[in-house]
Coordinates of C-alpha atoms and ligand atoms in Angstrom, one line a residue:
M1231 CA -19.6 7.1 19.8
R1232 CA -19.7 6.6 15.8
F1233 CA -21.3 9.9 15.2
F1234 CA -18.3 11.6 16.8
K1235 CA -16.1 9.7 14.8
S1236 CA -17.8 11.2 11.5
L1237 CA -16.0 13.3 9.4
Q1238 CA -18.8 16.1 10.1
W1239 CA -17.6 16.2 13.8
R1240 CA -14.2 16.2 13.1
L1241 CA -14.4 19.0 11.1
V1242 CA -16.4 20.9 13.4
F1243 CA -13.8 19.6 16.3
I1244 CA -11.1 21.7 13.8
F1245 CA -12.8 24.6 13.8
I1246 CA -13.1 24.6 17.9
A1247 CA -9.3 23.4 18.0
M1248 CA -8.5 26.4 15.5
D1249 CA -10.3 28.8 17.6
I1250 CA -8.4 27.7 20.9
C1251 CA -5.2 27.9 19.2
V1252 CA -6.0 31.9 18.0
I1253 CA -7.5 32.8 21.5
I1254 CA -4.9 31.4 23.8
P1255 CA -1.8 33.3 22.1
I1256 CA -3.8 36.5 21.6
S1257 CA -4.8 36.0 25.4
L1258 CA -1.0 35.6 26.3
L1259 CA 0.2 38.3 24.5
L1260 CA -2.5 40.6 25.8
K1261 CA -1.3 39.9 29.3
F1262 CA 2.0 40.4 28.4
Q1263 CA 1.6 44.2 26.6
V1264 CA -0.5 45.1 29.7
E1265 CA 2.8 44.0 32.1
T1266 CA 4.8 45.6 29.7
S1267 CA 3.2 48.9 29.4
Y1268 CA 2.9 48.8 33.5
Y1269 CA 6.8 47.8 34.1
E1270 CA 7.7 50.9 31.2
A1271 CA 5.8 53.2 33.2
F1272 CA 7.4 52.0 36.3
K1273 CA 10.9 51.9 34.9
E1274 CA 10.4 55.3 33.3
D1275 CA 9.5 57.1 36.8
I1276 CA 12.4 56.0 38.6
E1277 CA 14.7 56.8 35.9
R1278 CA 12.9 60.2 35.0
G1279 CA 13.0 60.5 39.0
S1280 CA 16.7 59.7 39.2
Q1281 CA 17.4 62.4 36.7
A1282 CA 15.8 65.1 38.5
W1283 CA 17.1 64.3 41.8
N1284 CA 20.1 66.0 42.5
I1285 CA 21.8 64.3 45.3
K1286 CA 24.8 66.1 47.1
P1287 CA 27.9 64.0 47.6
G1288 CA 28.1 62.2 51.1
S1289 CA 24.7 62.8 51.7
S1290 CA 23.4 60.8 54.4
L1291 CA 21.0 58.2 54.8
H1292 CA 18.9 60.9 56.4
D1293 CA 19.5 63.4 53.7
I1294 CA 18.1 60.6 51.0
M1295 CA 15.0 60.1 53.2
Y1296 CA 14.4 63.5 53.7
D1297 CA 14.4 63.9 50.0
L1298 CA 12.0 61.0 49.4
S1299 CA 9.7 62.2 51.9
L1300 CA 6.8 64.2 51.0
E1301 CA 8.1 67.1 53.1
G1302 CA 11.7 66.9 51.2
N1303 CA 10.4 65.9 48.3
K1304 CA 8.5 69.2 46.8
N1305 CA 7.7 67.4 43.7
V1306 CA 5.5 64.7 45.6
Y1307 CA 5.9 62.7 42.6
L1308 CA 10.0 62.1 42.2
F1309 CA 9.4 58.3 41.7
N1310 CA 5.4 58.4 42.0
I1311 CA 6.0 55.7 44.5
Y1312 CA 3.0 56.5 46.7
S1313 CA 0.7 53.8 46.0
K1314 CA -0.1 50.9 47.9
N1315 CA 1.3 48.8 45.5
K1316 CA 4.8 50.2 45.1
T1317 CA 7.6 49.8 47.8
Y1318 CA 10.8 51.2 48.3
T1319 CA 14.0 50.1 50.4
I1320 CA 17.2 51.8 50.9
Y1321 CA 20.5 50.0 51.2
D1322 CA 23.9 50.9 52.2
K1323 CA 26.1 50.0 49.1
S1324 CA 29.1 49.7 51.0
T1325 CA 27.9 47.5 53.9
N1326 CA 25.0 46.2 51.9
T1327 CA 23.0 46.4 54.8
M1328 CA 19.0 47.8 54.8
M1329 CA 18.7 51.2 56.3
S1330 CA 15.1 51.4 55.7
T1331 CA 12.0 49.3 55.0
D1332 CA 8.4 49.3 53.9
K1333 CA 5.8 48.6 56.0
R1334 CA 4.8 46.0 53.9
F1335 CA 8.1 43.9 54.8
E1336 CA 8.2 44.5 58.4
M1337 CA 6.4 41.5 59.4
N1338 CA 8.7 39.6 57.1
Q1339 CA 11.9 41.6 57.2
D1340 CA 14.5 38.4 57.0
K1341 CA 12.7 36.3 54.3
F1342 CA 12.7 39.6 52.2
E1343 CA 16.3 40.4 52.7
L1344 CA 17.2 36.9 51.2
E1345 CA 14.9 37.8 48.1
V1346 CA 16.6 41.0 47.6
L1347 CA 20.0 39.8 47.8
N1348 CA 18.6 37.1 45.2
S1349 CA 17.3 39.9 42.9
S1350 CA 19.6 39.7 40.0
N1351 CA 19.0 43.9 39.5
F1352 CA 20.3 44.3 43.4
V1353 CA 23.2 42.5 42.5
S1354 CA 23.9 44.1 39.3
A1355 CA 23.4 47.7 41.1
L1356 CA 25.8 46.4 43.7
A1357 CA 28.7 46.1 41.1
G1358 CA 27.6 49.7 39.9
N1359 CA 25.6 48.7 36.9
P1360 CA 22.0 49.8 36.1
G1361 CA 19.4 47.2 37.8
N1362 CA 16.9 47.7 35.4
R1363 CA 16.0 44.4 34.4
R1364 CA 12.6 43.4 33.3
N1365 CA 12.0 40.2 35.8
M1366 CA 8.6 39.3 36.7
M1367 CA 9.3 37.9 40.2
R1368 CA 7.0 36.1 42.6
S1369 CA 6.7 35.9 46.5
D1370 CA 4.0 34.4 48.8
G1371 CA 2.2 34.1 45.5
E1372 CA 2.2 37.8 44.5
A1373 CA 3.9 38.7 41.3
F1374 CA 6.0 41.8 40.9
F1375 CA 9.1 43.5 39.1
D1376 CA 11.9 44.9 41.0
Y1377 CA 14.5 47.9 40.1
A1378 CA 17.7 48.8 42.1
L1379 CA 18.5 52.3 41.7
L1380 CA 22.3 53.3 42.6
K1381 CA 22.5 56.5 44.0
G1382 CA 25.6 57.9 45.9
D1383 CA 26.4 55.6 48.5
F1384 CA 23.0 54.0 48.4
I1385 CA 20.7 51.7 46.6
I1386 CA 17.2 52.1 46.3
Y1387 CA 15.3 49.2 45.7
F1388 CA 11.9 49.7 44.2
R1389 CA 9.0 47.0 43.6
Y1390 CA 6.1 47.0 41.6
Y1391 CA 3.4 44.5 42.7
S1392 CA 1.0 43.2 40.1
D1393 CA -2.3 43.9 41.8
D1394 CA -2.1 47.3 40.0
W1395 CA -2.6 45.8 36.6
A1396 CA -4.4 42.4 37.6
G1397 CA -7.6 43.8 37.4
I1398 CA -7.2 45.1 33.8
I1399 CA -5.8 41.4 32.8
E1400 CA -8.9 39.7 34.4
E1401 CA -11.1 42.2 32.6
F1402 CA -9.4 41.1 29.3
N1403 CA -9.4 37.5 30.0
N1404 CA -13.3 37.8 30.8
I1405 CA -13.7 39.4 27.4
I1406 CA -11.6 36.5 25.9
L1407 CA -13.4 33.9 27.3
N1408 CA -16.8 35.5 26.2
V1409 CA -15.1 35.7 22.8
A1410 CA -14.0 32.0 23.0
F1411 CA -17.5 31.3 23.9
I1412 CA -19.0 32.9 21.0
A1413 CA -16.3 31.6 18.7
V1414 CA -16.6 27.8 19.6
I1415 CA -20.6 28.3 19.2
A1416 CA -20.1 29.9 15.7
S1417 CA -17.5 27.4 15.0
L1418 CA -19.9 24.3 15.7
I1419 CA -22.6 25.9 13.7
I1420 CA -20.8 26.9 10.8
G1421 CA -18.5 23.8 11.1
Y1422 CA -21.7 21.7 11.1
I1423 CA -23.1 23.7 8.2
L1424 CA -20.0 23.9 6.1
S1425 CA -19.2 20.4 6.9
K1426 CA -22.7 19.0 5.2
T1427 CA -21.6 20.6 1.9
I1428 CA -18.7 18.1 2.3
T1429 CA -20.6 15.3 4.3
I1430 CA -23.6 14.9 2.3
P1431 CA -22.3 14.2 -1.3
I1432 CA -19.9 11.5 0.3
A1433 CA -23.0 10.1 2.2
D1434 CA -24.6 10.1 -1.2
I1435 CA -21.8 8.5 -3.0
M1436 CA -21.4 6.2 0.0
Q1437 CA -25.2 5.1 -0.2
K1438 CA -24.8 4.7 -4.0
A1439 CA -21.7 2.3 -3.4
R1440 CA -23.8 0.1 -1.1
A1441 CA -26.8 0.0 -3.6
I1442 CA -24.0 -1.2 -6.2
A1443 CA -22.7 -3.7 -3.9
E1444 CA -26.1 -4.9 -3.8
G1445 CA -26.7 -5.1 -7.6
E1446 CA -28.4 -2.1 -7.8
F1447 CA -27.3 0.6 -9.9
G1448 CA -30.5 2.9 -10.2
R1449 CA -29.9 6.6 -10.5
V1450 CA -26.7 8.5 -11.6
L1451 CA -25.6 10.9 -8.8
E1452 CA -25.9 14.6 -9.2
V1453 CA -23.1 16.8 -9.4
R1454 CA -23.1 19.5 -7.0
S1455 CA -20.1 21.4 -7.3
D1456 CA -17.0 21.9 -9.5
D1457 CA -14.6 21.2 -6.7
E1458 CA -12.8 17.7 -5.7
I1459 CA -16.4 16.3 -4.5
G1460 CA -17.8 17.1 -7.8
D1461 CA -14.9 15.1 -9.5
L1462 CA -15.1 12.5 -7.0
T1463 CA -18.7 12.2 -8.1
K1464 CA -18.0 12.4 -11.7
T1465 CA -15.2 9.6 -11.4
F1466 CA -17.7 7.5 -9.1
N1467 CA -20.9 8.0 -12.0
Y1468 CA -18.2 7.2 -14.3
M1469 CA -17.3 3.7 -12.6
S1470 CA -20.9 2.8 -11.4
S1471 CA -21.5 3.1 -15.4
E1472 CA -18.6 1.0 -16.7
L1473 CA -19.1 -1.2 -13.7
K1474 CA -22.9 -1.5 -15.0
N1475 CA -21.8 -2.2 -18.4
T1476 CA -19.1 -4.7 -17.5
L1477 CA -21.6 -6.5 -15.2
I1478 CA -24.5 -6.8 -18.2
E1479 CA -21.4 -8.0 -20.5
I1480 CA -21.0 -10.5 -18.0
S1481 CA -24.4 -11.3 -17.5
S1482 CA -25.1 -11.8 -21.0
E1483 CA -22.0 -13.9 -21.5
K1484 CA -23.1 -16.1 -18.7
S1485 CA -26.6 -16.5 -20.2
K1486 CA -25.1 -17.3 -23.5
I1487 CA -23.0 -20.1 -22.3
E1488 CA -26.1 -20.9 -20.1
T1489 CA -28.1 -21.2 -22.9
I1490 CA -25.3 -23.1 -24.7
L1491 CA -25.1 -25.7 -21.9
K1492 CA -28.6 -26.2 -21.6
N1493 CA -29.2 -26.8 -25.4
M1494 CA -26.5 -28.9 -25.5
T1495 CA -26.7 -32.9 -27.0
D1496 CA -23.4 -33.2 -25.1
G1497 CA -23.8 -33.7 -21.3
I1498 CA -21.7 -31.4 -19.2
I1499 CA -20.8 -32.0 -15.2
A1500 CA -18.8 -29.6 -13.7
F1501 CA -17.3 -30.7 -10.2
N1502 CA -15.2 -28.2 -8.0
I1503 CA -11.8 -28.7 -6.4
K1504 CA -13.8 -30.8 -3.5
G1505 CA -15.3 -33.2 -6.2
E1506 CA -18.8 -31.8 -5.6
I1507 CA -21.1 -31.2 -8.5
I1508 CA -21.5 -27.4 -9.2
H1509 CA -23.2 -27.4 -12.4
I1510 CA -25.0 -30.6 -14.5
N1511 CA -26.9 -29.5 -17.9
P1512 CA -30.1 -31.3 -19.0
A1513 CA -28.3 -33.2 -21.3
A1514 CA -26.1 -35.0 -18.6
K1515 CA -29.3 -35.8 -16.7
V1516 CA -30.8 -37.3 -19.7
I1517 CA -27.9 -39.5 -20.4
L1518 CA -27.5 -40.6 -16.9
G1519 CA -31.3 -41.2 -16.3
E1520 CA -31.1 -39.0 -13.0
N1521 CA -33.1 -36.0 -12.3
E1522 CA -31.0 -35.1 -9.7
L1523 CA -27.5 -36.0 -9.1
S1524 CA -25.9 -35.8 -5.5
M1525 CA -22.6 -37.2 -5.4
N1526 CA -19.0 -36.2 -5.4
F1527 CA -16.7 -37.1 -8.0
N1528 CA -15.1 -40.4 -6.9
E1529 CA -18.3 -41.6 -5.9
F1530 CA -19.8 -40.8 -9.7
S1531 CA -16.6 -42.3 -11.0
D1532 CA -17.2 -45.5 -8.6
K1533 CA -21.0 -45.9 -9.7
Y1534 CA -20.3 -45.8 -13.4
G1535 CA -17.2 -48.0 -13.4
L1536 CA -14.8 -45.1 -14.6
N1537 CA -11.6 -45.9 -12.3
I1538 CA -10.8 -42.7 -12.4
S1539 CA -9.9 -40.4 -9.2
L1540 CA -10.1 -36.6 -8.9
E1541 CA -6.9 -36.4 -7.6
D1542 CA -5.9 -38.6 -10.9
I1543 CA -6.9 -35.6 -13.3
I1544 CA -5.8 -32.7 -11.0
Y1545 CA -2.7 -33.8 -9.2
L1546 CA -1.1 -36.0 -12.1
Q1547 CA -2.0 -32.1 -13.9
I1548 CA -3.4 -34.1 -17.2
S1549 CA -3.3 -31.5 -19.5
T1550 CA -4.8 -33.3 -22.3
A1551 CA -8.4 -34.7 -21.7
E1552 CA -8.7 -37.8 -20.5
E1553 CA -11.1 -39.9 -22.0
K1554 CA -13.6 -43.1 -21.0
S1555 CA -16.1 -45.1 -22.8
V1556 CA -18.6 -46.7 -20.6
F1557 CA -22.3 -48.4 -20.8
I1558 CA -25.2 -46.2 -19.1
N1559 CA -28.6 -47.5 -19.4
D1560 CA -27.6 -49.3 -22.7
K1561 CA -26.2 -46.1 -24.0
Y1562 CA -22.5 -46.1 -25.1
I1563 CA -21.0 -43.0 -23.5
R1564 CA -17.9 -41.8 -24.0
I1565 CA -16.4 -39.2 -21.2
Y1566 CA -14.1 -36.5 -21.4
F1567 CA -12.1 -35.2 -18.6
A1568 CA -10.7 -31.8 -18.4
T1569 CA -9.4 -29.5 -15.9
F1570 CA -10.4 -25.9 -15.4
T1571 CA -7.9 -23.5 -13.6
D1572 CA -8.2 -19.9 -12.1
D1573 CA -5.8 -17.1 -12.8
N1574 CA -2.9 -18.6 -11.6
K1575 CA -3.0 -21.7 -13.6
K1576 CA -4.4 -23.5 -10.3
A1577 CA -6.8 -26.1 -10.7
E1578 CA -10.1 -25.1 -9.6
G1579 CA -12.0 -28.2 -11.0
V1580 CA -13.0 -30.9 -13.2
I1581 CA -15.5 -31.0 -16.3
A1582 CA -16.7 -34.0 -17.6
V1583 CA -18.4 -33.8 -21.0
L1584 CA -20.5 -36.7 -21.8
Q1585 CA -21.1 -37.8 -25.3
D1586 CA -23.7 -40.4 -26.3
V1587 CA -22.2 -42.3 -28.8
T1588 CA -24.8 -45.0 -29.3
E1589 CA -25.9 -43.7 -32.8
M1590 CA -22.4 -43.5 -34.0
Q1591 CA -21.9 -47.2 -32.7
K1592 CA -24.8 -48.3 -34.3
L1593 CA -24.1 -46.8 -37.6
D1594 CA -20.6 -48.2 -37.3
N1595 CA -22.0 -51.6 -36.7
M1596 CA -24.7 -51.3 -39.6
R1597 CA -21.9 -50.3 -41.8
K1598 CA -19.9 -53.6 -41.0
E1599 CA -23.2 -55.8 -41.2
F1600 CA -23.6 -54.3 -44.5
V1601 CA -20.5 -54.8 -45.9
A1602 CA -20.9 -58.4 -44.9
N1603 CA -24.3 -58.9 -46.1
V1604 CA -23.2 -57.8 -49.4
S1605 CA -20.1 -60.0 -49.4
H1606 CA -22.1 -62.8 -48.2
E1607 CA -25.1 -62.5 -50.7
M1608 CA -22.5 -61.9 -53.6
R1609 CA -20.8 -65.2 -52.4
T1610 CA -23.9 -67.4 -52.8
P1611 CA -24.4 -66.9 -56.3
L1612 CA -20.8 -66.7 -57.2
T1613 CA -19.9 -70.1 -55.7
S1614 CA -23.3 -71.7 -57.3
I1615 CA -21.8 -70.3 -60.9
K1616 CA -18.6 -71.3 -60.1
S1617 CA -19.4 -75.0 -59.2
Y1618 CA -21.7 -75.5 -62.1
A1619 CA -19.3 -73.7 -64.6
E1620 CA -16.5 -76.3 -63.2
T1621 CA -18.8 -79.4 -63.8
L1622 CA -19.5 -78.3 -67.2
L1623 CA -15.9 -78.1 -67.9
D1624 CA -15.1 -81.5 -66.3
G1625 CA -17.3 -82.9 -69.3
A1626 CA -21.1 -82.1 -68.2
Y1627 CA -21.1 -80.3 -71.3
K1628 CA -21.1 -83.1 -73.5
D1629 CA -24.4 -84.3 -72.4
S1630 CA -26.6 -81.3 -74.0
E1631 CA -29.5 -81.9 -71.6
T1632 CA -27.4 -81.6 -68.4
A1633 CA -25.7 -78.7 -70.2
V1634 CA -28.5 -76.6 -70.7
K1635 CA -30.0 -77.4 -67.2
F1636 CA -26.5 -76.1 -65.6
L1637 CA -26.5 -73.0 -68.0
T1638 CA -29.7 -72.2 -67.1
V1639 CA -28.9 -71.9 -63.4
I1640 CA -26.1 -70.0 -63.9
N1641 CA -28.2 -67.8 -66.0
S1642 CA -30.4 -67.1 -63.4
E1643 CA -27.9 -67.0 -60.9
A1644 CA -26.1 -64.0 -62.7
D1645 CA -29.7 -62.5 -63.1
R1646 CA -29.9 -62.6 -59.4
M1647 CA -26.3 -61.0 -59.0
T1648 CA -27.4 -58.5 -61.7
R1649 CA -30.5 -57.6 -59.6
L1650 CA -28.3 -57.3 -56.5
V1651 CA -26.2 -55.0 -57.8
K1652 CA -28.8 -53.1 -59.4
D1653 CA -30.5 -52.6 -56.1
L1654 CA -27.3 -51.8 -54.4
L1655 CA -26.8 -49.0 -57.2
Q1656 CA -30.1 -47.8 -56.4
L1657 CA -29.5 -47.7 -52.7
S1658 CA -26.3 -46.0 -53.0
R1659 CA -27.8 -43.3 -55.2
L1660 CA -30.3 -42.4 -53.1
D1661 CA -28.0 -42.5 -50.0
N1662 CA -25.7 -40.3 -52.0
H1663 CA -28.9 -37.8 -53.2
Q1664 CA -27.5 -38.7 -56.7
M1665 CA -30.8 -40.1 -57.7
Q1666 CA -32.2 -38.4 -60.8
W1667 CA -35.7 -37.9 -60.1
N1668 CA -38.0 -37.4 -63.3
M1669 CA -41.1 -35.6 -61.5
Q1670 CA -44.2 -35.3 -63.2
Q1671 CA -47.9 -35.1 -62.6
F1672 CA -49.7 -38.4 -62.7
S1673 CA -52.8 -40.4 -61.4
F1674 CA -52.0 -43.0 -58.5
T1675 CA -54.8 -44.6 -59.6
E1676 CA -54.0 -45.9 -63.1
L1677 CA -50.5 -46.6 -61.7
V1678 CA -51.9 -48.8 -59.2
R1679 CA -54.1 -50.6 -61.7
N1680 CA -51.6 -51.2 -64.3
S1681 CA -49.1 -52.5 -61.7
I1682 CA -51.8 -55.1 -60.7
V1683 CA -52.3 -55.9 -64.3
K1684 CA -48.6 -56.7 -64.7
L1685 CA -48.7 -59.0 -62.0
Q1686 CA -52.4 -61.0 -62.6
I1687 CA -50.6 -63.8 -64.3
E1688 CA -48.1 -64.0 -61.4
A1689 CA -50.7 -64.2 -58.7
E1690 CA -53.1 -66.6 -61.0
N1691 CA -50.1 -69.1 -61.2
K1692 CA -50.5 -69.1 -57.5
N1693 CA -54.4 -69.4 -57.6
Q1694 CA -54.3 -66.0 -55.8
K1695 CA -57.3 -63.6 -56.1
I1696 CA -56.3 -59.9 -56.1
E1697 CA -59.1 -57.2 -55.4
S1698 CA -58.8 -53.6 -55.8
Y1699 CA -61.1 -50.8 -54.3
I1700 CA -60.7 -47.1 -55.7
M1701 CA -62.6 -45.3 -52.6
G1702 CA -63.8 -41.7 -53.9
D1703 CA -62.1 -39.1 -56.1
I1704 CA -58.6 -39.9 -56.0
P1705 CA -56.3 -36.8 -57.5
E1706 CA -53.2 -36.8 -59.4
I1707 CA -49.7 -36.9 -57.6
K1708 CA -46.6 -35.3 -58.4
G1709 CA -43.6 -37.7 -58.3
D1710 CA -41.2 -40.2 -60.3
R1711 CA -43.9 -42.3 -61.7
D1712 CA -41.2 -45.2 -62.2
R1713 CA -39.9 -45.1 -59.0
I1714 CA -43.5 -45.0 -57.2
E1715 CA -44.4 -47.8 -59.4
Q1716 CA -41.1 -49.6 -58.6
V1717 CA -42.4 -49.2 -55.1
V1718 CA -46.2 -50.7 -55.6
L1719 CA -44.8 -53.6 -57.8
N1720 CA -42.4 -54.3 -54.8
I1721 CA -45.6 -54.3 -52.3
L1722 CA -47.5 -56.3 -54.6
T1723 CA -44.8 -58.7 -55.4
N1724 CA -43.9 -59.3 -51.8
A1725 CA -47.7 -59.8 -51.0
I1726 CA -47.9 -62.3 -53.6
K1727 CA -44.5 -64.1 -52.6
Y1728 CA -45.5 -64.4 -48.6
T1729 CA -48.8 -65.7 -49.5
P1730 CA -49.6 -69.2 -50.0
E1731 CA -51.6 -70.7 -52.9
G1732 CA -55.3 -69.8 -52.9
G1733 CA -54.6 -66.7 -50.8
K1734 CA -56.5 -63.1 -51.4
I1735 CA -54.6 -59.9 -51.8
T1736 CA -56.9 -56.7 -51.4
V1737 CA -55.5 -53.3 -52.7
Y1738 CA -57.3 -50.1 -51.3
V1739 CA -56.7 -46.8 -52.8
S1740 CA -58.2 -43.4 -51.1
R1741 CA -57.6 -40.1 -50.1
I1742 CA -57.2 -39.3 -46.2
F1743 CA -56.8 -35.7 -45.6
N1744 CA -54.0 -34.1 -48.2
D1745 CA -52.7 -37.9 -48.8
V1746 CA -53.1 -40.5 -51.3
T1747 CA -53.1 -43.9 -49.4
L1748 CA -52.4 -47.2 -50.8
K1749 CA -53.1 -50.2 -48.6
V1750 CA -51.8 -53.7 -49.5
A1751 CA -53.5 -56.6 -47.6
D1752 CA -53.0 -60.1 -47.9
T1753 CA -54.0 -63.3 -46.4
G1754 CA -50.3 -64.8 -46.1
I1755 CA -47.8 -66.0 -43.5
G1756 CA -47.7 -62.9 -41.8
I1757 CA -44.4 -61.3 -40.0
P1758 CA -43.4 -62.0 -36.1
R1759 CA -44.2 -59.0 -34.1
K1760 CA -40.5 -58.6 -33.2
D1761 CA -39.2 -58.7 -36.9
L1762 CA -42.2 -56.1 -37.9
S1763 CA -40.0 -52.7 -37.1
R1764 CA -37.1 -54.0 -39.0
I1765 CA -38.2 -55.4 -42.2
F1766 CA -37.5 -51.7 -43.8
E1767 CA -33.8 -52.5 -42.9
R1768 CA -31.1 -53.4 -45.7
F1769 CA -31.1 -57.0 -46.3
Y1770 CA -33.4 -57.6 -43.5
R1771 CA -35.6 -60.7 -44.3
V1772 CA -37.6 -62.8 -41.8
D1773 CA -36.8 -66.0 -43.3
K1774 CA -33.5 -65.7 -45.1
A1775 CA -33.7 -69.3 -46.9
R1776 CA -37.2 -68.7 -48.3
S1777 CA -36.8 -65.2 -49.6
R1778 CA -33.6 -66.6 -51.3
E1779 CA -35.4 -69.2 -52.8
M1780 CA -38.3 -66.7 -54.2
G1781 CA -35.4 -64.5 -55.6
G1782 CA -35.5 -61.8 -53.1
T1783 CA -32.7 -59.5 -52.2
G1784 CA -33.8 -58.2 -48.6
L1785 CA -33.3 -54.7 -50.4
G1786 CA -36.9 -54.2 -51.7
L1787 CA -38.4 -52.6 -49.0
S1788 CA -35.6 -50.2 -48.0
I1789 CA -35.3 -49.4 -51.2
A1790 CA -39.3 -48.4 -51.1
K1791 CA -38.9 -46.8 -47.9
E1792 CA -36.0 -44.3 -49.4
I1793 CA -38.4 -43.8 -52.5
V1794 CA -41.5 -43.0 -50.6
E1795 CA -39.8 -40.6 -47.8
A1796 CA -38.0 -38.9 -51.0
H1797 CA -41.2 -38.2 -52.0
G1798 CA -42.4 -36.4 -48.6
G1799 CA -44.7 -39.9 -47.8
T1800 CA -44.6 -42.7 -45.4
I1801 CA -44.9 -46.5 -45.4
T1802 CA -45.8 -48.4 -42.6
A1803 CA -46.3 -52.5 -41.8
E1804 CA -49.0 -54.1 -39.6
S1805 CA -49.0 -57.9 -39.4
E1806 CA -50.3 -60.9 -37.4
L1807 CA -48.2 -64.0 -37.7
G1808 CA -50.1 -66.7 -40.1
K1809 CA -52.9 -64.4 -40.6
G1810 CA -51.7 -61.3 -43.3
T1811 CA -49.8 -58.4 -43.3
E1812 CA -51.0 -55.1 -44.7
I1813 CA -48.4 -52.6 -45.9
T1814 CA -49.6 -48.7 -46.0
V1815 CA -48.0 -46.0 -48.0
K1816 CA -48.7 -42.5 -47.9
L1817 CA -47.6 -39.6 -50.6
P1818 CA -48.8 -36.1 -50.1
I1819 CA -50.9 -34.8 -53.0
Ligands
LIG2684 P1 -37.1 -59.5 -50.2 O1 -36.5 -59.3 -51.4 O2 -36.5 -60.7 -49.3 O3 -38.6 -59.5 -50.2 P2 -38.1 -56.9 -49.0 O4 -37.1 -55.7 -48.7 O5 -39.1 -56.4 -49.9 O6 -37.1 -58.3 -49.2 O7 -38.7 -57.5 -47.9 C1 -38.2 -57.9 -46.5 C2 -38.6 -58.9 -46.0 O8 -40.0 -58.5 -45.5 C3 -38.9 -60.3 -46.6 O9 -37.8 -61.0 -46.6 C4 -40.3 -60.9 -45.8 O10 -39.5 -61.7 -44.5 C5 -40.9 -59.8 -45.3 N1 -42.0 -59.3 -45.7 C6 -42.2 -58.2 -46.9 N2 -43.6 -58.3 -47.3 C7 -44.1 -59.3 -46.6 C8 -45.5 -59.7 -46.9 N3 -46.2 -58.9 -47.4 N4 -45.8 -60.7 -45.7 C9 -44.8 -61.7 -45.1 N5 -43.6 -61.1 -44.9 C10 -43.1 -60.1 -45.7

């Protein structure tokens, strides 16, 4: 059925309908023309005969009959009525009665008379007018023309039956039927072929449109003609290429956004209007510690105690981003919610941006702790300076021995503060990258040896033995000699400080791959495992009181770490409580 609905078949049907539209009028016209020519001849015969017929006034029916009969009418064809399809009947005009009739009507005379009385031509002749109007009439299924001729006191009523020309019309109809048949067949063939020139490009375009809908752009359509179909093909090709470009643009935009989402450190979760998750990026999964997240918005809000529902965000039209802070898996997470809308500004869903602010929070805490530490470290010496000075002012200065003792304490506390301030300044310079590095080539081995010499007395005071081993040929390194010395001295000082009397300190210098390595091992008090990772933090001390007693600020190792790292090296510590500590410094050659 679809086949017959196709454009191709419709075109064929139009052709055939056109054939029929032409053939039917032609056949009707032909029929009319044939009838007319027969009628005209019939009429002419009668009128010519009437002119040639000199009828004497007062002629009787007998005279008329005689004139019309074969003997009376020398010219046999007076009205040319001697044919089996022609009849004539004579009426008396004054009495309107039929005087003679044709054999044809003998059987059905009453009916015939009634028909004659109803003939407009007869009525016209009766009124003295010509009865020569062309009327095709019917009686008992037979068609005929009639003619009523007024002659003297009589009316001669002629009839001409269509049987005379019916054969010709039938012949014509046969011809027309044959022609129509040929025309329909030709229309079928020509219409089919012609319509193909229209439908093939359309089918091509249709196929291509279908391919495009499936996302396949493929080849460009061939423009076969310079007509509307050609224009359509061109327009279609243009549309397809534009569509392709737009799609490429959209997909590149999409992949850009996907890449951004994938590599963002912030977590992104998109929920649709029903609250279902439609997108979640890897960072969000890491933050939430989940591989797959299959929950809706309100479950998500409940699970992480966000105390916010999808309806709150969408229906209350929270235009500015709503912010929540929560702890998830020991991390401090800040979550921002924002709605996204369609073209009509109608909310389509919610986007949650998850920001891990743990580090920020940590830094903030560290900053606060640092300020607290600094104030605390400053307050201790200041308090003791203040109290000794007050005691001196209260009169203690009079006893010179006490005065000297107190002043010595004040001096050493002032030194301690100076050290602290010096260390803080150095750290601040390192933090702000304002350190002036005096880079030079120097021998690391020599630096270590000199440092040991500098601290020899200190060690001997504690009855400690320092052994050093230089392993292999150690190349020179490049760096700030004074700062590296500061590091080495700090490590050695710590080793002496935190090793009891009679302990042993071993120093190794070696080259491992592209690094020179310094290892300082002591047999001291060691560092508890839990503190080991924190000794490089600022102000971190395992035993605060003890360190302070020994004059430490708690900043030495943190400064050492900054210096070593600024040289591209590393500093690490290993220790066993009660057995000893080993600090390792690696510096690139
Ligand atoms: P301090 O000025 O207190 O020595 P440091 O930054 O140099 O500060 O060291 C930090 C902390 O590390 C010390 O307070 C101490 O507890 C610990 N520490 C450092 N070196 C050693 C060591 N060799 N043996 C034991 N503990 C050590």
